[in-house]
PDB file of C-alpha atoms in Angstrom:
ATOM      1  CA  UNK G   1      -2.759  -7.373 -17.941  1.00 94.00           C
ATOM      2  CA  UNK G   2      -0.160  -6.707 -15.277  1.00 96.00           C
ATOM      3  CA  UNK G   3      -0.685  -9.070 -12.359  1.00 96.00           C
ATOM      4  CA  UNK G   4       0.874 -10.005  -9.071  1.00 98.00           C
ATOM      5  CA  UNK G   5      -0.170 -13.450  -7.908  1.00 98.00           C
ATOM      6  CA  UNK G   6       0.483 -14.315  -4.278  1.00 98.00           C
ATOM      7  CA  UNK G   7       0.770 -17.636  -2.489  1.00 97.00           C
ATOM      8  CA  UNK G   8      -2.009 -19.002  -0.342  1.00 97.00           C
ATOM      9  CA  UNK G   9      -2.995 -18.450   3.255  1.00 98.00           C
ATOM     10  CA  UNK G  10      -0.699 -19.722   6.001  1.00 98.00           C
ATOM     11  CA  UNK G  11      -1.203 -20.711   9.617  1.00 98.00           C
ATOM     12  CA  UNK G  12       1.908 -20.661  11.747  1.00 98.00           C
ATOM     13  CA  UNK G  13       2.799 -21.156  15.386  1.00 98.00           C
ATOM     14  CA  UNK G  14       4.534 -18.451  17.390  1.00 98.00           C
ATOM     15  CA  UNK G  15       8.279 -18.516  16.835  1.00 97.00           C
ATOM     16  CA  UNK G  16       8.010 -20.040  13.366  1.00 98.00           C
ATOM     17  CA  UNK G  17       8.824 -18.429  10.019  1.00 98.00           C
ATOM     18  CA  UNK G  18       6.684 -17.804   6.971  1.00 98.00           C
ATOM     19  CA  UNK G  19       7.657 -17.216   3.365  1.00 98.00           C
ATOM     20  CA  UNK G  20       5.166 -15.573   1.020  1.00 98.00           C
ATOM     21  CA  UNK G  21       5.655 -15.463  -2.734  1.00 98.00           C
ATOM     22  CA  UNK G  22       4.545 -12.902  -5.297  1.00 98.00           C
ATOM     23  CA  UNK G  23       4.705 -13.880  -8.965  1.00 98.00           C
ATOM     24  CA  UNK G  24       4.698 -11.021 -11.434  1.00 98.00           C
ATOM     25  CA  UNK G  25       3.416 -11.284 -14.973  1.00 96.00           C
ATOM     26  CA  UNK G  26       2.840  -9.166 -18.082  1.00 97.00           C
ATOM     27  CA  UNK G  27       5.609  -6.663 -17.418  1.00 96.00           C
ATOM     28  CA  UNK G  28       9.407  -6.599 -17.367  1.00 97.00           C
ATOM     29  CA  UNK G  29      10.244  -7.731 -13.848  1.00 97.00           C
ATOM     30  CA  UNK G  30      13.710  -6.183 -13.864  1.00 96.00           C
ATOM     31  CA  UNK G  31      12.336  -2.730 -14.688  1.00 96.00           C
ATOM     32  CA  UNK G  32      10.478  -2.440 -11.396  1.00 97.00           C
ATOM     33  CA  UNK G  33      10.719  -3.219  -7.725  1.00 98.00           C
ATOM     34  CA  UNK G  34       8.405  -5.029  -5.354  1.00 98.00           C
ATOM     35  CA  UNK G  35       7.202  -3.634  -2.050  1.00 98.00           C
ATOM     36  CA  UNK G  36       5.653  -5.535   0.823  1.00 98.00           C
ATOM     37  CA  UNK G  37       2.876  -4.011   2.903  1.00 98.00           C
ATOM     38  CA  UNK G  38       0.891  -5.645   5.655  1.00 98.00           C
ATOM     39  CA  UNK G  39      -2.520  -4.959   7.145  1.00 98.00           C
ATOM     40  CA  UNK G  40      -3.574  -6.353  10.506  1.00 98.00           C
ATOM     41  CA  UNK G  41      -7.278  -7.157  10.921  1.00 96.00           C
ATOM     42  CA  UNK G  42      -9.287  -3.934  10.907  1.00 95.00           C
ATOM     43  CA  UNK G  43      -6.135  -1.814  10.787  1.00 96.00           C
ATOM     44  CA  UNK G  44      -4.307   0.375   8.304  1.00 97.00           C
ATOM     45  CA  UNK G  45      -1.435  -0.224   5.921  1.00 98.00           C
ATOM     46  CA  UNK G  46       2.110  -0.784   7.144  1.00 97.00           C
ATOM     47  CA  UNK G  47       5.073  -0.742   4.752  1.00 97.00           C
ATOM     48  CA  UNK G  48       7.630  -3.469   5.458  1.00 97.00           C
ATOM     49  CA  UNK G  49      10.238  -3.192   2.777  1.00 97.00           C
ATOM     50  CA  UNK G  50      11.242  -3.101  -0.896  1.00 97.00           C
ATOM     51  CA  UNK G  51      13.407  -5.072  -3.262  1.00 98.00           C
ATOM     52  CA  UNK G  52      14.628  -3.939  -6.657  1.00 97.00           C
ATOM     53  CA  UNK G  53      13.859  -6.330  -9.496  1.00 96.00           C
ATOM     54  CA  UNK G  54      16.785  -4.783 -11.339  1.00 95.00           C
ATOM     55  CA  UNK G  55      19.703  -5.419  -8.977  1.00 95.00           C
ATOM     56  CA  UNK G  56      18.255  -7.001  -5.820  1.00 95.00           C
ATOM     57  CA  UNK G  57      18.860  -3.954  -3.637  1.00 97.00           C
ATOM     58  CA  UNK G  58      16.680  -3.962  -0.564  1.00 97.00           C
ATOM     59  CA  UNK G  59      15.373  -1.464   1.951  1.00 96.00           C
ATOM     60  CA  UNK G  60      13.548  -2.433   5.130  1.00 96.00           C
ATOM     61  CA  UNK G  61      11.433  -0.464   7.524  1.00 95.00           C
ATOM     62  CA  UNK G  62      13.276  -0.232  10.816  1.00 94.00           C
ATOM     63  CA  UNK G  63      10.483  -2.088  12.609  1.00 95.00           C
ATOM     64  CA  UNK G  64      11.046  -5.224  10.545  1.00 95.00           C
ATOM     65  CA  UNK G  65      14.739  -4.980   9.739  1.00 95.00           C
ATOM     66  CA  UNK G  66      15.785  -7.767  12.100  1.00 96.00           C
ATOM     67  CA  UNK G  67      13.081 -10.247  11.163  1.00 97.00           C
ATOM     68  CA  UNK G  68      12.325  -9.912   7.460  1.00 98.00           C
ATOM     69  CA  UNK G  69      14.232 -10.916   4.344  1.00 98.00           C
ATOM     70  CA  UNK G  70      13.158  -9.972   0.837  1.00 98.00           C
ATOM     71  CA  UNK G  71      14.448 -11.872  -2.160  1.00 98.00           C
ATOM     72  CA  UNK G  72      13.656 -11.964  -5.855  1.00 98.00           C
ATOM     73  CA  UNK G  73      14.179 -14.587  -8.552  1.00 97.00           C
ATOM     74  CA  UNK G  74      14.365 -12.873 -11.938  1.00 97.00           C
ATOM     75  CA  UNK G  75      14.250 -16.205 -13.787  1.00 97.00           C
ATOM     76  CA  UNK G  76      10.758 -16.890 -12.445  1.00 97.00           C
ATOM     77  CA  UNK G  77       9.755 -13.222 -11.942  1.00 98.00           C
ATOM     78  CA  UNK G  78       8.880 -14.022  -8.365  1.00 98.00           C
ATOM     79  CA  UNK G  79       9.538 -12.033  -5.213  1.00 98.00           C
ATOM     80  CA  UNK G  80       9.562 -13.510  -1.736  1.00 98.00           C
ATOM     81  CA  UNK G  81       9.035 -12.160   1.754  1.00 98.00           C
ATOM     82  CA  UNK G  82      10.234 -14.204   4.705  1.00 98.00           C
ATOM     83  CA  UNK G  83       9.243 -13.157   8.216  1.00 98.00           C
ATOM     84  CA  UNK G  84      10.871 -14.927  11.168  1.00 98.00           C
ATOM     85  CA  UNK G  85      10.147 -15.279  14.875  1.00 98.00           C
ATOM     86  CA  UNK G  86       6.431 -14.867  14.293  1.00 98.00           C
ATOM     87  CA  UNK G  87       4.228 -13.461  17.040  1.00 97.00           C
ATOM     88  CA  UNK G  88       0.477 -13.274  17.353  1.00 97.00           C
ATOM     89  CA  UNK G  89       0.546  -9.614  16.345  1.00 97.00           C
ATOM     90  CA  UNK G  90       2.050 -10.607  13.005  1.00 98.00           C
ATOM     91  CA  UNK G  91      -1.374 -11.948  12.054  1.00 98.00           C
ATOM     92  CA  UNK G  92      -2.229  -9.884   8.998  1.00 98.00           C
ATOM     93  CA  UNK G  93      -2.807  -9.819   5.284  1.00 98.00           C
ATOM     94  CA  UNK G  94       0.508  -9.379   3.498  1.00 98.00           C
ATOM     95  CA  UNK G  95       0.446  -7.580   0.145  1.00 98.00           C
ATOM     96  CA  UNK G  96       3.077  -7.247  -2.518  1.00 98.00           C
ATOM     97  CA  UNK G  97       2.889  -4.183  -4.742  1.00 98.00           C
ATOM     98  CA  UNK G  98       4.910  -3.041  -7.737  1.00 98.00           C
ATOM     99  CA  UNK G  99       7.120  -0.018  -7.288  1.00 95.00           C
ATOM    100  CA  UNK G 100      10.231   1.572  -8.668  1.00 92.00           C
ATOM    101  CA  UNK G 101      13.296  -0.417  -9.658  1.00 90.00           C
ATOM    102  CA  UNK G 102      15.734   2.204  -8.410  1.00 92.00           C
ATOM    103  CA  UNK G 103      14.256   3.583  -5.193  1.00 92.00           C
ATOM    104  CA  UNK G 104      11.978   2.239  -2.477  1.00 92.00           C
ATOM    105  CA  UNK G 105      10.190   5.593  -2.492  1.00 92.00           C
ATOM    106  CA  UNK G 106       7.473   5.365  -5.111  1.00 92.00           C
ATOM    107  CA  UNK G 107       3.807   4.827  -5.831  1.00 94.00           C
ATOM    108  CA  UNK G 108       2.560   1.270  -5.602  1.00 97.00           C
ATOM    109  CA  UNK G 109       0.688  -0.033  -8.632  1.00 96.00           C
ATOM    110  CA  UNK G 110      -0.646  -2.636  -8.945  1.00 97.00           C
ATOM    111  CA  UNK G 111      -1.057  -4.611  -5.732  1.00 98.00           C
ATOM    112  CA  UNK G 112      -1.305  -8.338  -5.301  1.00 98.00           C
ATOM    113  CA  UNK G 113      -4.484  -9.809  -3.809  1.00 98.00           C
ATOM    114  CA  UNK G 114      -2.871 -10.389  -0.439  1.00 98.00           C
ATOM    115  CA  UNK G 115      -1.894 -13.431   1.620  1.00 98.00           C
ATOM    116  CA  UNK G 116      -3.438 -13.999   5.041  1.00 98.00           C
ATOM    117  CA  UNK G 117      -0.901 -15.139   7.612  1.00 98.00           C
ATOM    118  CA  UNK G 118      -2.367 -16.294  10.899  1.00 98.00           C
ATOM    119  CA  UNK G 119      -0.101 -16.809  13.891  1.00 98.00           C
ATOM    120  CA  UNK G 120      -1.703 -18.927  16.573  1.00 97.00           C
ATOM    121  CA  UNK G 121      -0.673 -21.583  19.030  1.00 95.00           C
TER     122      UNK G 121
ATOM    123  CA  UNK U   1       9.579   9.973  10.138  1.00 90.00           C
ATOM    124  CA  UNK U   2       6.741  11.925   8.584  1.00 95.00           C
ATOM    125  CA  UNK U   3       3.412  11.136  10.222  1.00 97.00           C
ATOM    126  CA  UNK U   4       0.299  11.446   8.086  1.00 98.00           C
ATOM    127  CA  UNK U   5      -2.944  12.180   9.916  1.00 98.00           C
ATOM    128  CA  UNK U   6      -6.145  11.569   7.998  1.00 98.00           C
ATOM    129  CA  UNK U   7      -9.450  13.098   8.953  1.00 95.00           C
ATOM    130  CA  UNK U   8     -12.180  12.457   9.550  1.00 97.00           C
ATOM    131  CA  UNK U   9     -11.854   8.831  10.572  1.00 97.00           C
ATOM    132  CA  UNK U  10     -15.267   8.082   9.130  1.00 98.00           C
ATOM    133  CA  UNK U  11     -17.411  10.072   6.735  1.00 97.00           C
ATOM    134  CA  UNK U  12     -21.101   9.152   6.484  1.00 97.00           C
ATOM    135  CA  UNK U  13     -22.629  10.396   3.249  1.00 97.00           C
ATOM    136  CA  UNK U  14     -25.358   9.553   0.773  1.00 97.00           C
ATOM    137  CA  UNK U  15     -24.834   8.648  -2.887  1.00 96.00           C
ATOM    138  CA  UNK U  16     -24.718  11.803  -4.977  1.00 96.00           C
ATOM    139  CA  UNK U  17     -23.124  13.871  -2.224  1.00 97.00           C
ATOM    140  CA  UNK U  18     -19.535  15.095  -2.260  1.00 97.00           C
ATOM    141  CA  UNK U  19     -16.768  13.888   0.044  1.00 98.00           C
ATOM    142  CA  UNK U  20     -13.766  15.856   1.233  1.00 98.00           C
ATOM    143  CA  UNK U  21     -10.974  13.865   2.843  1.00 98.00           C
ATOM    144  CA  UNK U  22      -7.972  15.430   4.544  1.00 98.00           C
ATOM    145  CA  UNK U  23      -4.394  14.204   4.876  1.00 98.00           C
ATOM    146  CA  UNK U  24      -2.116  16.311   7.048  1.00 98.00           C
ATOM    147  CA  UNK U  25       1.632  15.712   7.246  1.00 98.00           C
ATOM    148  CA  UNK U  26       3.803  16.362  10.282  1.00 97.00           C
ATOM    149  CA  UNK U  27       6.413  17.932   7.963  1.00 96.00           C
ATOM    150  CA  UNK U  28       6.251  19.387   4.490  1.00 96.00           C
ATOM    151  CA  UNK U  29       5.945  16.840   1.684  1.00 96.00           C
ATOM    152  CA  UNK U  30       6.621  17.575  -1.950  1.00 94.00           C
ATOM    153  CA  UNK U  31       3.416  17.227  -3.923  1.00 94.00           C
ATOM    154  CA  UNK U  32       5.220  14.828  -6.233  1.00 94.00           C
ATOM    155  CA  UNK U  33       5.429  12.331  -3.404  1.00 96.00           C
ATOM    156  CA  UNK U  34       1.852  12.307  -2.122  1.00 97.00           C
ATOM    157  CA  UNK U  35      -0.400   9.461  -3.208  1.00 98.00           C
ATOM    158  CA  UNK U  36      -3.957   8.334  -2.494  1.00 98.00           C
ATOM    159  CA  UNK U  37      -5.241   4.746  -2.536  1.00 98.00           C
ATOM    160  CA  UNK U  38      -8.730   3.295  -2.372  1.00 98.00           C
ATOM    161  CA  UNK U  39      -9.447   0.018  -0.604  1.00 98.00           C
ATOM    162  CA  UNK U  40     -12.773  -1.764  -0.799  1.00 97.00           C
ATOM    163  CA  UNK U  41     -13.716  -4.489   1.712  1.00 94.00           C
ATOM    164  CA  UNK U  42     -11.866  -7.727   1.097  1.00 94.00           C
ATOM    165  CA  UNK U  43      -9.774  -6.211  -1.698  1.00 97.00           C
ATOM    166  CA  UNK U  44      -6.255  -4.923  -2.086  1.00 98.00           C
ATOM    167  CA  UNK U  45      -5.683  -1.188  -2.227  1.00 98.00           C
ATOM    168  CA  UNK U  46      -5.786   0.475  -5.645  1.00 98.00           C
ATOM    169  CA  UNK U  47      -3.796   3.485  -6.805  1.00 98.00           C
ATOM    170  CA  UNK U  48      -6.141   6.434  -7.110  1.00 98.00           C
ATOM    171  CA  UNK U  49      -4.160   9.689  -7.223  1.00 98.00           C
ATOM    172  CA  UNK U  50      -0.417  10.241  -7.542  1.00 97.00           C
ATOM    173  CA  UNK U  51       1.636  13.400  -7.438  1.00 96.00           C
ATOM    174  CA  UNK U  52      -1.102  14.843  -5.199  1.00 97.00           C
ATOM    175  CA  UNK U  53      -3.403  15.608  -8.134  1.00 97.00           C
ATOM    176  CA  UNK U  54      -2.907  13.228 -11.065  1.00 97.00           C
ATOM    177  CA  UNK U  55      -5.511  10.523 -11.529  1.00 98.00           C
ATOM    178  CA  UNK U  56      -4.262   7.006 -12.122  1.00 97.00           C
ATOM    179  CA  UNK U  57      -5.348   5.024 -15.167  1.00 95.00           C
ATOM    180  CA  UNK U  58      -9.098   4.411 -15.403  1.00 95.00           C
ATOM    181  CA  UNK U  59      -9.918   6.548 -12.363  1.00 97.00           C
ATOM    182  CA  UNK U  60     -13.057   8.601 -13.048  1.00 97.00           C
ATOM    183  CA  UNK U  61     -12.842  12.374 -13.023  1.00 96.00           C
ATOM    184  CA  UNK U  62     -15.138  12.672 -10.008  1.00 97.00           C
ATOM    185  CA  UNK U  63     -11.973  11.925  -7.997  1.00 98.00           C
ATOM    186  CA  UNK U  64      -9.621  14.861  -7.578  1.00 98.00           C
ATOM    187  CA  UNK U  65      -6.633  15.579  -5.408  1.00 98.00           C
ATOM    188  CA  UNK U  66      -5.140  18.851  -4.314  1.00 97.00           C
ATOM    189  CA  UNK U  67      -2.876  20.413  -1.742  1.00 97.00           C
ATOM    190  CA  UNK U  68       0.716  21.189  -0.975  1.00 96.00           C
ATOM    191  CA  UNK U  69       3.167  21.376   1.880  1.00 96.00           C
ATOM    192  CA  UNK U  70       1.503  19.711   4.840  1.00 97.00           C
ATOM    193  CA  UNK U  71      -2.151  19.762   3.781  1.00 98.00           C
ATOM    194  CA  UNK U  72      -3.605  17.553   1.079  1.00 98.00           C
ATOM    195  CA  UNK U  73      -7.186  16.834   0.099  1.00 98.00           C
ATOM    196  CA  UNK U  74      -8.996  14.123  -1.807  1.00 98.00           C
ATOM    197  CA  UNK U  75     -12.376  15.189  -3.139  1.00 98.00           C
ATOM    198  CA  UNK U  76     -14.997  12.832  -4.482  1.00 97.00           C
ATOM    199  CA  UNK U  77     -17.803  14.657  -6.191  1.00 93.00           C
ATOM    200  CA  UNK U  78     -21.167  12.931  -6.697  1.00 94.00           C
ATOM    201  CA  UNK U  79     -20.501   9.751  -4.714  1.00 97.00           C
ATOM    202  CA  UNK U  80     -21.355   6.559  -6.556  1.00 97.00           C
ATOM    203  CA  UNK U  81     -22.227   3.328  -4.682  1.00 95.00           C
ATOM    204  CA  UNK U  82     -18.832   1.851  -5.613  1.00 96.00           C
ATOM    205  CA  UNK U  83     -16.972   4.774  -4.002  1.00 97.00           C
ATOM    206  CA  UNK U  84     -17.848   3.737  -0.466  1.00 96.00           C
ATOM    207  CA  UNK U  85     -14.511   2.425   0.733  1.00 98.00           C
ATOM    208  CA  UNK U  86     -11.477   3.293   2.825  1.00 98.00           C
ATOM    209  CA  UNK U  87      -9.018   5.838   1.472  1.00 98.00           C
ATOM    210  CA  UNK U  88      -5.361   6.057   2.443  1.00 98.00           C
ATOM    211  CA  UNK U  89      -2.785   8.720   1.752  1.00 98.00           C
ATOM    212  CA  UNK U  90       0.888   7.822   1.432  1.00 98.00           C
ATOM    213  CA  UNK U  91       4.029   9.949   1.309  1.00 97.00           C
ATOM    214  CA  UNK U  92       7.456   8.967   0.078  1.00 95.00           C
ATOM    215  CA  UNK U  93       9.312  12.239   0.268  1.00 91.00           C
ATOM    216  CA  UNK U  94      11.039  11.176   3.455  1.00 87.00           C
ATOM    217  CA  UNK U  95      11.107   7.427   3.870  1.00 89.00           C
ATOM    218  CA  UNK U  96       7.641   6.032   3.270  1.00 94.00           C
ATOM    219  CA  UNK U  97       4.534   6.187   5.436  1.00 96.00           C
ATOM    220  CA  UNK U  98       0.794   5.754   5.160  1.00 97.00           C
ATOM    221  CA  UNK U  99      -1.976   7.663   6.866  1.00 98.00           C
ATOM    222  CA  UNK U 100      -4.441   5.831   9.074  1.00 98.00           C
ATOM    223  CA  UNK U 101      -7.238   5.947   6.524  1.00 98.00           C
ATOM    224  CA  UNK U 102     -10.669   7.520   6.157  1.00 98.00           C
ATOM    225  CA  UNK U 103     -13.706   5.317   5.776  1.00 98.00           C
ATOM    226  CA  UNK U 104     -16.432   6.691   3.539  1.00 98.00           C
ATOM    227  CA  UNK U 105     -19.637   4.904   4.486  1.00 97.00           C
ATOM    228  CA  UNK U 106     -23.207   5.061   3.286  1.00 94.00           C
ATOM    229  CA  UNK U 107     -25.406   7.211   5.479  1.00 92.00           C
TER     230      UNK U 107
END
């Protein structure tokens, strides 16, 4: 069964960084990409960016371009999302979701269970 | 950026009734690039409909999608208790954006 397993909840102070992992299993990691989507409490879905599992190409939403870095380790089939200079409004559940290997524009299936990141002083 | 506007914000219905959810795009979107997701409380979203009208794996046939251009519709016939959830549309014809969601709640 295809699965994306995410790292556990984090509590960070404003100005800090957070790195969330997403381990893929039961499919060929290099044949797909990984997207990152966040959801603030009670809010909708917000796409952050994409990384190709095939060649490491990335694409970021303009809103996050200066603060987020996506990486992928094909040897461990794990993708990472690092968000820097955290603010209170970065408090959200962060999801990884499988997408296309060649283009950030695709359906997302499946999704990881999500990682709650809380930013609080 | 294409803005997707979903309506209504909340739909209050009883089990057995039908639900019609709207997703309107600020610019034309190819049907191939319009997707619907379902999200239940405390869970991650799940792919429901892709290509505007194709059901994803294991999605029951009471879910159907239709539309073209700027107007797309998700229809749920004969609501089951497990269908009460939030539904999001997504487009990836021009960059990638999500609609704000429609909550289908039990009346």
